[in-house]
Tab-separated table of C-alpha atoms in Angstrom:
chain	number	residue	atom	x	y	z
A	80	MET	CA	0.000	0.000	0.000
A	81	GLN	CA	2.897	2.349	0.727
A	82	ASN	CA	4.197	1.948	-2.839
A	83	VAL	CA	0.730	2.597	-4.290
A	84	ASN	CA	0.401	5.738	-2.194
A	85	LYS	CA	3.915	7.006	-2.832
A	86	TYR	CA	4.601	6.097	-6.456
A	87	ALA	CA	1.612	4.830	-8.439
A	88	HIS	CA	-0.450	8.029	-8.752
A	89	ALA	CA	-3.466	5.693	-8.777
A	90	SER	CA	-7.077	6.730	-8.449
A	91	GLU	CA	-8.150	3.205	-7.458
A	92	CYS	CA	-6.620	0.326	-5.549
A	93	SER	CA	-8.180	-3.010	-4.661
A	94	ILE	CA	-7.089	-5.614	-2.141
A	95	SER	CA	-8.245	-9.201	-2.278
A	96	ILE	CA	-7.530	-11.861	0.344
A	97	THR	CA	-8.800	-15.380	-0.215
A	98	HIS	CA	-7.976	-18.755	1.225
A	99	ASN	CA	-8.596	-22.420	0.681
A	100	SER	CA	-7.109	-25.658	1.987
A	101	ASP	CA	-3.901	-25.002	0.005
A	102	GLY	CA	-3.102	-21.558	1.328
A	103	VAL	CA	-3.766	-17.844	1.488
A	104	PHE	CA	-3.748	-15.616	-1.576
A	105	ILE	CA	-3.326	-11.842	-1.405
A	106	GLN	CA	-3.609	-9.517	-4.370
A	107	ILE	CA	-3.178	-5.743	-4.509
A	108	GLN	CA	-3.984	-4.043	-7.791
A	109	ASP	CA	-3.944	-0.381	-8.798
A	110	ASN	CA	-4.734	1.627	-11.900
A	111	GLY	CA	-1.655	3.818	-11.544
A	112	ILE	CA	1.226	4.649	-13.817
A	113	GLY	CA	2.927	1.265	-13.504
A	114	PHE	CA	6.655	0.976	-14.065
A	115	ASP	CA	9.279	-0.792	-16.099
A	116	PRO	CA	10.590	-3.527	-13.766
A	117	LEU	CA	13.908	-3.604	-15.637
A	118	ALA	CA	14.434	0.150	-15.308
A	119	VAL	CA	13.248	0.711	-11.745
A	120	ASN	CA	15.795	1.035	-8.974
A	121	ASN	CA	15.133	-1.986	-6.771
A	122	GLY	CA	14.546	0.104	-3.661
A	123	LEU	CA	13.872	-1.212	-0.213
A	124	GLY	CA	10.133	-1.671	-0.828
A	125	LEU	CA	10.435	-4.226	-3.633
A	126	LYS	CA	13.524	-5.803	-2.090
A	127	ASN	CA	11.813	-6.232	1.285
A	128	MET	CA	8.695	-7.739	-0.299
A	129	LYS	CA	10.815	-10.286	-2.174
A	130	GLU	CA	12.861	-11.141	0.926
A	131	ARG	CA	9.758	-11.582	3.086
A	132	ALA	CA	8.132	-13.807	0.477
A	133	THR	CA	11.260	-15.978	0.407
A	134	VAL	CA	11.337	-16.271	4.204
A	135	LEU	CA	7.669	-17.336	4.168
A	136	LYS	CA	8.381	-19.847	1.369
A	137	SER	CA	5.708	-18.161	-0.706
A	138	LYS	CA	5.397	-17.010	-4.301
A	139	LEU	CA	5.424	-13.283	-5.070
A	140	HIS	CA	4.399	-12.047	-8.502
A	141	ILE	CA	4.634	-8.436	-9.627
A	142	ASP	CA	2.840	-7.702	-12.890
A	143	THR	CA	3.143	-4.145	-14.121
A	144	VAL	CA	2.840	-2.281	-17.377
A	145	LYS	CA	3.879	1.329	-17.785
A	146	ASP	CA	0.773	3.556	-17.780
A	147	LYS	CA	-1.487	0.524	-17.118
A	148	GLY	CA	-1.085	-0.150	-13.382
A	149	THR	CA	0.434	-2.798	-11.166
A	150	LYS	CA	-0.746	-6.058	-9.628
A	151	VAL	CA	1.139	-7.674	-6.742
A	152	SER	CA	0.133	-11.225	-5.861
A	153	LEU	CA	1.326	-13.334	-2.945
A	154	GLU	CA	0.622	-17.057	-2.702
A	155	LEU	CA	1.319	-18.409	0.772
A	156	LYS	CA	1.066	-22.197	0.960
A	157	LEU	CA	-0.136	-23.735	4.214
């Protein structure tokens, strides 16, 4: 949420949390400016998210398209 607030310039943001017997699934999606993942400086926000996902043995996906928004998904297996 901090990255959406600070960088995305989004007018909308949605958060979805679901679960089943396999695990918990969290998705945050915005309609902001997106970014080029190859050009962005891997600041502490993205680095920390990746490190935390690794510690939790979970899958983190960041889908973003410049001027189209960003979707961050976390799949935490139980």
